[in-house]
Structures are given as C-alpha cells and as structure tokens.
mmCIF file of C-alpha atoms in Angstrom:
data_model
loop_
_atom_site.group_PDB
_atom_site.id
_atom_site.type_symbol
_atom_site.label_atom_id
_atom_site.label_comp_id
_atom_site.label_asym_id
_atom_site.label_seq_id
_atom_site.Cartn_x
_atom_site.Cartn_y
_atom_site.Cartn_z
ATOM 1 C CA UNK A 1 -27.137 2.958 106.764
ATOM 2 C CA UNK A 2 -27.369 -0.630 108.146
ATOM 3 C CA UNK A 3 -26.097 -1.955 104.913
ATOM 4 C CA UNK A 4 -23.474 0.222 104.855
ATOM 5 C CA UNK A 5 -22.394 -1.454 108.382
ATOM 6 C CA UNK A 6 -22.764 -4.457 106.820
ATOM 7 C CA UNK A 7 -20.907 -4.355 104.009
ATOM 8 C CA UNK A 8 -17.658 -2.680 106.164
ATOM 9 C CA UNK A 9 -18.169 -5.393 108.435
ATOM 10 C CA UNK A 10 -17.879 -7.964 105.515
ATOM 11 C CA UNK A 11 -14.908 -6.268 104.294
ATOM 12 C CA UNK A 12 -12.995 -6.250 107.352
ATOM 13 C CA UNK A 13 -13.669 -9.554 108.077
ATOM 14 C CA UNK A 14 -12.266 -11.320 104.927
ATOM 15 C CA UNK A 15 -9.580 -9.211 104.696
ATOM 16 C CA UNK A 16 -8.223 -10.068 108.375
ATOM 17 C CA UNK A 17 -9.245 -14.000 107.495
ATOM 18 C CA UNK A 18 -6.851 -13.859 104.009
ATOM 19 C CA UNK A 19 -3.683 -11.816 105.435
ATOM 20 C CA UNK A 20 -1.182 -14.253 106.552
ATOM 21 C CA UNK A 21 1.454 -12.288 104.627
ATOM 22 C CA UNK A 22 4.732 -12.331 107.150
ATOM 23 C CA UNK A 23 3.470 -14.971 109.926
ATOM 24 C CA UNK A 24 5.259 -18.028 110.750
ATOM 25 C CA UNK A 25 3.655 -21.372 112.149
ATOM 26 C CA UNK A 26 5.475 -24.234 113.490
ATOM 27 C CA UNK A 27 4.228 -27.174 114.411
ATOM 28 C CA UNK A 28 5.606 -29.751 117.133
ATOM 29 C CA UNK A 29 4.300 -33.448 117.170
ATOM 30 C CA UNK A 30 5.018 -36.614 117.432
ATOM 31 C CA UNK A 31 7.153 -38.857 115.049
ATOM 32 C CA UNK A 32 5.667 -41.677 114.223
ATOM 33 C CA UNK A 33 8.011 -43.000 111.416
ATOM 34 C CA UNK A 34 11.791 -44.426 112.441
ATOM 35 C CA UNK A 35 14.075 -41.918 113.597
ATOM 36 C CA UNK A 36 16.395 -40.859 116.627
ATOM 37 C CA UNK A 37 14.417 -38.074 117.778
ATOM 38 C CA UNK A 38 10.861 -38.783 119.283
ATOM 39 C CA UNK A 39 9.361 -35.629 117.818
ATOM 40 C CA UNK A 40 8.820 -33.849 114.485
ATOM 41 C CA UNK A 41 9.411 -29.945 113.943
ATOM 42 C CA UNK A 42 8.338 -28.227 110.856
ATOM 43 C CA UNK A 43 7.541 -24.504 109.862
ATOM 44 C CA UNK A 44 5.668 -22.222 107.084
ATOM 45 C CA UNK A 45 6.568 -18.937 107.005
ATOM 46 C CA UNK A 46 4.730 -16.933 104.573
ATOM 47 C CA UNK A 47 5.863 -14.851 101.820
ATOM 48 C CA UNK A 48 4.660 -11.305 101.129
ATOM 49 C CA UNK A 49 3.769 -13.148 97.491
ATOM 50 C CA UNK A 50 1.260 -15.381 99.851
ATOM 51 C CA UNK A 51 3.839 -18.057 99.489
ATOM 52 C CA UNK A 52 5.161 -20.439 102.289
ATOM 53 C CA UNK A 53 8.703 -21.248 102.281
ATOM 54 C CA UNK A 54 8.813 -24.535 103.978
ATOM 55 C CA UNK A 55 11.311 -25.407 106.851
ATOM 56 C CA UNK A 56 11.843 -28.349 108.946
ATOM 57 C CA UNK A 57 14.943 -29.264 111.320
ATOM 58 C CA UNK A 58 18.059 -31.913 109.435
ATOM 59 C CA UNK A 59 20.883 -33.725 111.636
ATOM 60 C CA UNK A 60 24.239 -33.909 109.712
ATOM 61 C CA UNK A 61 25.284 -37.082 108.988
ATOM 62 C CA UNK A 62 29.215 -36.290 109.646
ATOM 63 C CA UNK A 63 28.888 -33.623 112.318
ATOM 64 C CA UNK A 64 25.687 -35.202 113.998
ATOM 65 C CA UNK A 65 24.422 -31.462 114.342
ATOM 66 C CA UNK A 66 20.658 -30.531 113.928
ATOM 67 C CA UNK A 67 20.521 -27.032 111.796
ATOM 68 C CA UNK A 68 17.063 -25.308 110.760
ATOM 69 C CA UNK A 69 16.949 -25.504 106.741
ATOM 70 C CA UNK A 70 14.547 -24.353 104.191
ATOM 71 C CA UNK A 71 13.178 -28.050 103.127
ATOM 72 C CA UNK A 72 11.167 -25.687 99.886
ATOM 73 C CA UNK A 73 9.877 -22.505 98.953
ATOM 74 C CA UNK A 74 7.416 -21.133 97.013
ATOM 75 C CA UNK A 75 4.993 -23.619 98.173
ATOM 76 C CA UNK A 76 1.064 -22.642 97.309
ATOM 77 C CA UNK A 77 -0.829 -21.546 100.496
ATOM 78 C CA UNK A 78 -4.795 -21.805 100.077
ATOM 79 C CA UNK A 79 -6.632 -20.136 102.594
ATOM 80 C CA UNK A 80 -10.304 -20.785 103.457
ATOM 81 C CA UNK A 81 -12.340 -19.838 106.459
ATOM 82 C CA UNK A 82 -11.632 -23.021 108.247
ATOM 83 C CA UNK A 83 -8.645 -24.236 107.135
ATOM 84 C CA UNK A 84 -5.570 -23.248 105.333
ATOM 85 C CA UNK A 85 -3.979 -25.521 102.974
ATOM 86 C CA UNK A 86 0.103 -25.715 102.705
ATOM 87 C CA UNK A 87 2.017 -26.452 99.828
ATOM 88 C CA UNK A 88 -1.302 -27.389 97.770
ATOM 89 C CA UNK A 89 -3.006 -30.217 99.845
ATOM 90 C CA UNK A 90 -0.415 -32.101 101.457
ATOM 91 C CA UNK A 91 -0.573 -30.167 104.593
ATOM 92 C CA UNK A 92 -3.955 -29.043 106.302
ATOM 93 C CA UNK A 93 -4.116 -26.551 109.227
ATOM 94 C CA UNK A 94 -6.956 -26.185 111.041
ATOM 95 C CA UNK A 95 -7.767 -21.993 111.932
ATOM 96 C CA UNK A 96 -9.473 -22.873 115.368
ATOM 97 C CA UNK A 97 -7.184 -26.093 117.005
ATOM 98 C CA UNK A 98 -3.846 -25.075 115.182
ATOM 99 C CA UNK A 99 -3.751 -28.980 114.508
ATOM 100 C CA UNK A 100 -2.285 -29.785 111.607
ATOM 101 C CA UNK A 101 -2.608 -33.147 109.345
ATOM 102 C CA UNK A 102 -1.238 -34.573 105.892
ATOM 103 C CA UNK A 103 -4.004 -34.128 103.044
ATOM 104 C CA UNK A 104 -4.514 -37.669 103.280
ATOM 105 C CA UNK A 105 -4.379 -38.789 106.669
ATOM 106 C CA UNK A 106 -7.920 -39.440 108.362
ATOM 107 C CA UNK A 107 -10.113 -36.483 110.098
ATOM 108 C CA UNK A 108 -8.619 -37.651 113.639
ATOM 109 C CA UNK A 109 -5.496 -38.070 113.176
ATOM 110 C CA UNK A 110 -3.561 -35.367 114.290
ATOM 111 C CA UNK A 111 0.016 -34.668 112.983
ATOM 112 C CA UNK A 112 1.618 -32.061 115.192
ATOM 113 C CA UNK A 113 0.019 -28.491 117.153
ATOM 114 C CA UNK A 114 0.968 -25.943 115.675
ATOM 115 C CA UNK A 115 1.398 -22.092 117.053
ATOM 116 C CA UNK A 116 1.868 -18.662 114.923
ATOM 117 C CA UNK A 117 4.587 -16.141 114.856
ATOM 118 C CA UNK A 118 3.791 -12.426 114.322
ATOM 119 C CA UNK A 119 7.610 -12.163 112.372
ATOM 120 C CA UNK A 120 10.130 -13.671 110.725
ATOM 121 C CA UNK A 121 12.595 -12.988 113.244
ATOM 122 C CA UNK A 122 10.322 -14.465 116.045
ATOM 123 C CA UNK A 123 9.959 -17.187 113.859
ATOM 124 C CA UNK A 124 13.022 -18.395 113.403
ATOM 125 C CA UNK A 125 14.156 -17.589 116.983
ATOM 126 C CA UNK A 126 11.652 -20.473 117.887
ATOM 127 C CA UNK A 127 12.787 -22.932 115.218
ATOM 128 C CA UNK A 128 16.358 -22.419 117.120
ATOM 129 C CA UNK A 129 14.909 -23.116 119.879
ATOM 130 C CA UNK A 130 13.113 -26.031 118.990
ATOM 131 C CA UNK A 131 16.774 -27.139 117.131
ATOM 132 C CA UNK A 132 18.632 -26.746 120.404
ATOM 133 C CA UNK A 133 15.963 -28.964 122.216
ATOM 134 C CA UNK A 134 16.210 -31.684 119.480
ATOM 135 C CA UNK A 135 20.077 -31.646 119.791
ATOM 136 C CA UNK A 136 19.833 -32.094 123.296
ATOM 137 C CA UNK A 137 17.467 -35.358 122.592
ATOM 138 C CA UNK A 138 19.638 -36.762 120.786
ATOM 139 C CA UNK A 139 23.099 -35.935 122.421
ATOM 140 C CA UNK A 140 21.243 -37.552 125.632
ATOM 141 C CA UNK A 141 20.575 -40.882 123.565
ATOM 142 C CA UNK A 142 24.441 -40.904 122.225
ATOM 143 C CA UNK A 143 25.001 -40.933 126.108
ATOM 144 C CA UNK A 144 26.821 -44.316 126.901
ATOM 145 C CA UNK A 145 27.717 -45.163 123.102
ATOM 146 C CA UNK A 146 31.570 -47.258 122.904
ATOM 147 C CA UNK A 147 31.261 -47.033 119.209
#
C-alpha cells in the first residue's frame, strides 16, 4: 500500500511541475542597454503545443506609440524542476524567485522579475497595462521638447 502512495504521489507531482500549457509570464526589469524607456517588458505565453509565443512591447517610429506585439512564436520551452528554459537557452527562469536571466549572463545577474498569469486574457490585460505605463514614461520625457 505505501508504494502505491508513493508512486501517486510521484505522479502528481511531475505532472503539476510539467503543465504550463495556457500560463503567461511577464517579466519587468531594468534596461540596461540605450533606450528612452528606463525599463524592459517582455512575455511568454505558452501554447497548448508546450510552445511559447514570445512578446515584448515596440514604440512606432512615426506615431511614437508603444503597442504589445508578438516579437516570435513557436519558441521551444524546456522545463526542469528548477528552472524553465525559453526559446531554447537564451532565456532562463528560475521556478522559486521568478527571476529571469539571458543563457549567458552570469548566475547573479538578474534580468527582470517575472510573475505568472493563469490565462491568456489575464495575460495580455497586464501587457496593456504595462504598455500604457511605458507610454506614459515616455510621453513624460517628450515633455518640454521645441523640436
């Protein structure tokens, strides 16, 4: 009987580790690189194929309007019980901290925090959020401008 238990208990557990099927993450940090905004905002939702479709926020260059877009799909998510890899290795997510890193970047240094969404809808409600906030950013630095 006790290995019964334990084998339903091993079951369960992997299965709730591997299912990220229809959860989004975004992740907010800092931008380091040159740009007008101070932060950086970028997304994985994944696929019911265990996909991510990748998203991230783009100004216009004519308009000068942020708008969420999908940056690439079909991007290979790896999961393993401490990490889960995005698009291959080039982005790592920690399971515990929600930090998240470039493959190559060293163990401390941190690219953004990231947070989970339960749906797609939810998802993408937050990455119009996080759009209007950047907009904002940015309209306040335009503040002033002759040219």
């Amino acid at each position: 009987m006790r290995h019964f238990l334990f084998v339903l208990l091993f079951i369960f557990s992997t299965q709730s580790f591997a299912d990220l099927r229809g959860k989004g993450i975004i992740c907010i940090g800092e931008n380091k690189g040159k740009s007008v905004t101070d932060s950086i905002v970028i997304g994985w939702f994944i696929e019911d194929d265990n996909t991510g479709t990748y998203y991230g926020l783009e100004r216009g260059v004519a308009s000068e309007l942020y708008a969420v877009r999908v940056l690439s799909a079909n991007h290979t998510v790896i999961v393993e019980p401490e990490e889960i890899y995005l698009g291959g290795s080039l982005h790592i997510l920690n399971r515990k901290t929600l930090e998240l890193k470039y493959g190559h970047m060293e163990e401390d240094d941190i690219l953004a925090k990231c947070k989970a969404y339960d749906t797609k809808k939810v998802f993408l409600e937050e990455l119009d959020i996080q759009k209007n906030k950047e907009q904002k950013i940015y309209n306040k630095k335009l503040e002033g401008n002759k040219i």
